[in-house]
Short mmCIF file of C-alpha atoms in Angstrom, two decimals:
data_model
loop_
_atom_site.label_atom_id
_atom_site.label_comp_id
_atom_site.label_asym_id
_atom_site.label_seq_id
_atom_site.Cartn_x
_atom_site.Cartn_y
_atom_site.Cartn_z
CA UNK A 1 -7.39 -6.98 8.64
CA UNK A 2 -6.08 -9.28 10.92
CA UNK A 3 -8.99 -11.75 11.55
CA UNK A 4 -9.65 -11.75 8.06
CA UNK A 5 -7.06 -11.26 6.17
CA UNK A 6 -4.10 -12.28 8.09
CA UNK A 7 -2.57 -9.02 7.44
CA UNK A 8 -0.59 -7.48 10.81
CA UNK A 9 1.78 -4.79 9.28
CA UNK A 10 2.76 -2.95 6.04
CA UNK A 11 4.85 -5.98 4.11
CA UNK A 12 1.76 -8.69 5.05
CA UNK A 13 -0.83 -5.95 3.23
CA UNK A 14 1.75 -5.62 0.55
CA UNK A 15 2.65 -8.95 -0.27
CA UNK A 16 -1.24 -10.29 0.20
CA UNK A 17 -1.77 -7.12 -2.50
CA UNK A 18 0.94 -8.42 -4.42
CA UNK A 19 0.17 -12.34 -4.80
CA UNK A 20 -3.80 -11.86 -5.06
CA UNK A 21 -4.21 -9.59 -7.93
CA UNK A 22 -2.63 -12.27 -10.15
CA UNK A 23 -3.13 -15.57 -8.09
CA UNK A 24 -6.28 -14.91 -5.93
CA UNK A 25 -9.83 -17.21 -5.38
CA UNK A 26 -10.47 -16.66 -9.18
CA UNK A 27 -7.73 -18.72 -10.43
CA UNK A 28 -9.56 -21.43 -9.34
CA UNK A 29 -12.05 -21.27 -12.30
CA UNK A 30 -9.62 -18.93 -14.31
CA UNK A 31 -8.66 -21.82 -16.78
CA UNK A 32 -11.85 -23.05 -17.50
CA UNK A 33 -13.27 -19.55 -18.31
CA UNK A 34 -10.93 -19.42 -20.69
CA UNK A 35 -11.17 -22.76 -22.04
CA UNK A 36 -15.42 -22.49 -22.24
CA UNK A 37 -14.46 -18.86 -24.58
CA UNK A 38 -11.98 -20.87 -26.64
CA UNK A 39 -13.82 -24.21 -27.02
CA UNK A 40 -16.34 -25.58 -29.57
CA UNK A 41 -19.51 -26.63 -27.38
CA UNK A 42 -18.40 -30.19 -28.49
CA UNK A 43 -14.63 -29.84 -27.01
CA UNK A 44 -16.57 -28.10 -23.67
CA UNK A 45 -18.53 -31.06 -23.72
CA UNK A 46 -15.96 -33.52 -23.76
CA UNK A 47 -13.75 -31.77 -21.31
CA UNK A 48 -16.36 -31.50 -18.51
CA UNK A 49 -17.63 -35.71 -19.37
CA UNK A 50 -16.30 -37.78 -16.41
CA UNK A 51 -15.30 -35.46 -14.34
CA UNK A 52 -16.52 -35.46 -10.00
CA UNK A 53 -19.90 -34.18 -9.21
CA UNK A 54 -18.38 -30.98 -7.56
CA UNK A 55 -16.27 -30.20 -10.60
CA UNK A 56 -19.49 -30.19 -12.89
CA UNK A 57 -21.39 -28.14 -10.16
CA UNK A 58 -18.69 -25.43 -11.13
CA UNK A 59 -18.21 -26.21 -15.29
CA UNK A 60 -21.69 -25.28 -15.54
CA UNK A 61 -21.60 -22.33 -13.49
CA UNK A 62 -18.41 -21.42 -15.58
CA UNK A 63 -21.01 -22.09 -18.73
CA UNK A 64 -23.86 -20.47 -17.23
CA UNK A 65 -21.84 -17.21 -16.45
CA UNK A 66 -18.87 -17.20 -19.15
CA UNK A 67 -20.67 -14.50 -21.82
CA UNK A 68 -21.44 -12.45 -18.95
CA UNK A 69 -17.92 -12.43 -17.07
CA UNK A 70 -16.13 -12.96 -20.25
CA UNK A 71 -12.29 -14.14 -20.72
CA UNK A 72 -11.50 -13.31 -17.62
CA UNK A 73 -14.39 -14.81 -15.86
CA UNK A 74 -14.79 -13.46 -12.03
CA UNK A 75 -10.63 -11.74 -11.68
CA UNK A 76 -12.79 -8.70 -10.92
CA UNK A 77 -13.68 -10.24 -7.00
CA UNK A 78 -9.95 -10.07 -6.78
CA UNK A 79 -9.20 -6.91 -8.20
CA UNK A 80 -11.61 -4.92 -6.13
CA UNK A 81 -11.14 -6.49 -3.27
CA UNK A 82 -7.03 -5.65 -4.05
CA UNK A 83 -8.15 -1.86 -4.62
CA UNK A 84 -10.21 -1.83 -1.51
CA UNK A 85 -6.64 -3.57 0.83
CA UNK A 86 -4.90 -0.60 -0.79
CA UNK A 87 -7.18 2.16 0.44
CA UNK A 88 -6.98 -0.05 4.13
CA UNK A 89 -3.56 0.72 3.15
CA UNK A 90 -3.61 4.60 3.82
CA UNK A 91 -6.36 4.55 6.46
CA UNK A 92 -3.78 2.11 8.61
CA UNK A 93 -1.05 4.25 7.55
CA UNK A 94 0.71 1.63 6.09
CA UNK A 95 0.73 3.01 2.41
CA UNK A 96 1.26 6.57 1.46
CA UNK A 97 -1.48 8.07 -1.24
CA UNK A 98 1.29 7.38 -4.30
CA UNK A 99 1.93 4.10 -3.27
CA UNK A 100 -1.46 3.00 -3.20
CA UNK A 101 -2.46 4.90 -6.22
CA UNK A 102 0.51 3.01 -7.79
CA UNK A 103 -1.02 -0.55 -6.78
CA UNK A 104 -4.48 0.70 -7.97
CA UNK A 105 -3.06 1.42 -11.25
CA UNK A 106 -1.88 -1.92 -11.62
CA UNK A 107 -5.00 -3.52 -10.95
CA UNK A 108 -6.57 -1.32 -13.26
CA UNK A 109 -4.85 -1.98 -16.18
CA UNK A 110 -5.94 -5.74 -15.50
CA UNK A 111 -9.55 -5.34 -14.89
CA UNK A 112 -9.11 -2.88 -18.24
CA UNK A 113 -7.85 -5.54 -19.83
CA UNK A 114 -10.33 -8.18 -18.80
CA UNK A 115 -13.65 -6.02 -19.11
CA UNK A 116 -15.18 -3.32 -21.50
CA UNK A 117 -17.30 -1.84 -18.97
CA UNK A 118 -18.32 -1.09 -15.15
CA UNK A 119 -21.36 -3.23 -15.46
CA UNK A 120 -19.02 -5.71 -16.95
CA UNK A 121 -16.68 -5.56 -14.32
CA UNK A 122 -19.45 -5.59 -11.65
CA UNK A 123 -21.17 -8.35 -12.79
CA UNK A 124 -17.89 -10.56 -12.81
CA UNK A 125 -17.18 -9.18 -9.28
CA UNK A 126 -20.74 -10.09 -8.30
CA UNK A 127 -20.36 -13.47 -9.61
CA UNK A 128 -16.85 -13.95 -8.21
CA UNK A 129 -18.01 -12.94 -4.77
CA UNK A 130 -20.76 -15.71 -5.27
CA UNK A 131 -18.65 -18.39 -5.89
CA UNK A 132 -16.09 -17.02 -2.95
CA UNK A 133 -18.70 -18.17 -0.79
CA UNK A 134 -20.15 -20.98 -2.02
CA UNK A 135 -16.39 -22.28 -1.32
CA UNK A 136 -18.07 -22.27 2.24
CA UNK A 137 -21.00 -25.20 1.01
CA UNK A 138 -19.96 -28.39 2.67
CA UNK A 139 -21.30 -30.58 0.38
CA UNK A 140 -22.57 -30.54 -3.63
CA UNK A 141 -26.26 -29.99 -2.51
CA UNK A 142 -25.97 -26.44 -0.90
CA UNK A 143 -23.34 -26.00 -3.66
CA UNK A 144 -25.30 -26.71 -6.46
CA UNK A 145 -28.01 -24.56 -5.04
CA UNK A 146 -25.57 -21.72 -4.05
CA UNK A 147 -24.15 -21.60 -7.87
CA UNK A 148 -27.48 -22.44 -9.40
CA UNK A 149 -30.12 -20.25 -7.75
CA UNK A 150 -27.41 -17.41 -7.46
CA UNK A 151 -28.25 -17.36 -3.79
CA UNK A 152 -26.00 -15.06 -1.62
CA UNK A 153 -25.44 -14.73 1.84
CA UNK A 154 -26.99 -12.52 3.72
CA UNK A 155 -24.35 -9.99 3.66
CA UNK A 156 -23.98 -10.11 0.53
CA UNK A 157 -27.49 -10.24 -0.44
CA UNK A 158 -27.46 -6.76 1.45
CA UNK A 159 -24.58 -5.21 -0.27
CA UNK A 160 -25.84 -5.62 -3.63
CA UNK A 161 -29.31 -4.08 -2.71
CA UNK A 162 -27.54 -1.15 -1.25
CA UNK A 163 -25.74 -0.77 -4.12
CA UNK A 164 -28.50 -1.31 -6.65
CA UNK A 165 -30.78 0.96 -4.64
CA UNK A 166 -28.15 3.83 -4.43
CA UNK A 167 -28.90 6.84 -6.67
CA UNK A 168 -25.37 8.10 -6.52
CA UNK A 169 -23.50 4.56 -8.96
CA UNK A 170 -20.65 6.16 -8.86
CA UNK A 171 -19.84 3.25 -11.30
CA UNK A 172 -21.62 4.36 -13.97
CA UNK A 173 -20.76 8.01 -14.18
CA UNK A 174 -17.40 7.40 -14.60
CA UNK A 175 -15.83 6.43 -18.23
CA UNK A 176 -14.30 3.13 -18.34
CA UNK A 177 -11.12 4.16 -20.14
CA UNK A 178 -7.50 3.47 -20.59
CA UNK A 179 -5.29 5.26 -17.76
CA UNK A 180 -4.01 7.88 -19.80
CA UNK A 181 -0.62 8.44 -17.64
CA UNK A 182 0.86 5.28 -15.91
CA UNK A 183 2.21 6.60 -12.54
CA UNK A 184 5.48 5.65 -11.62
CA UNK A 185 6.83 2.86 -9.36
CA UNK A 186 7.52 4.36 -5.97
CA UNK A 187 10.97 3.61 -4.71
CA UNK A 188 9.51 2.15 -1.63
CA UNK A 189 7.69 -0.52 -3.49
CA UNK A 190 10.79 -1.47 -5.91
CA UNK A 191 10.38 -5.03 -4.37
CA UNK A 192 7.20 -5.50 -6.45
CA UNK A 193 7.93 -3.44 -9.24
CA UNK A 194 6.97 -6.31 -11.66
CA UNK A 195 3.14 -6.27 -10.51
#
């Protein structure tokens, strides 16, 4: 987690947890998600007119993908990738199982929120994690191509065929409901009781 996340100890994972469910790499396109579900295709037009080449290379991936993400666009690369630093959490021994159940809950009710199903949710976290790399593309060519094409990485090209080629989706056995008891706020994370 170091390397990669810049997370040494318990209050790095917690804070990083913290600030990135809310204020991660999809708030980049979060407003214009929103916008493109709350404009006329005249208003979208006339937002995205004028603007730099690499900000229409990502208004029309925001177009292309915005039915299939939805309002809140590609949150869900955030949100699992939150739910995955709070398992990290209990294999480092940093977080107990209640406190990272606690933080999972709270991402939950987000992604709940934001998406009506797991292939919903899965396709926004697909699309997020395309656009977290393309943040890599030096300049609008390999960009454009990157958003365009849909082109992953090789690791991620790999990760989605082991997941499409799994016969055990765990995804899609399990409902996509409402939590039906919120657990409580351990003490020992009172300092981000708000989340």
């Amino acid at each position: 987690l170091s390397s990669s996340w810049g997370i040494n100890n318990r209050d790095d994972l917690i804070q990083t947890i913290y600030q990135m469910t809310d204020d991660g790499h999809a708030n980049d396109l979060a407003g214009l998600y929103l916008t493109w579900h709350r404009s006329s295709p005249e208003e979208w037009k006339a937002l995205i007119a004028g603007g730099s080449e690499r900000g229409l290379i990502y208004t029309q991936f925001v177009a292309q993908t915005a039915m299939c993400c939805g309002e809140g666009g590609i949150k869900a690369w955030d949100y699992v990738r939150m739910g995955f630093l709070s398992r990290v959490g209990v294999l480092n021994k940093w977080l107990t199982e209640e406190e990272s159940l606690w933080l999972q809950s709270r991402v939950y009710v987000r992604a709940h929120h934001y998406y009506h199903s797991w292939m919903h949710y899965f396709s926004a976290y697909s699309l997020g994690r395309l656009y977290w790399q393309s943040s890599q593309c030096e300049d609008n060519t390999s960009l454009r191509e990157a958003l365009t094409l849909y082109k992953y990485d090789s690791a991620g090209s790999r990760m989605f065929e082991e997941l499409a080629a799994g016969s055990d989706r765990f995804y899609a056995t399990l409902p996509w409901q409402p939590l039906t008891a919120q657990p409580e706020c351990p003490v020992t994370l009172k300092d981000v009781s708000d989340l």
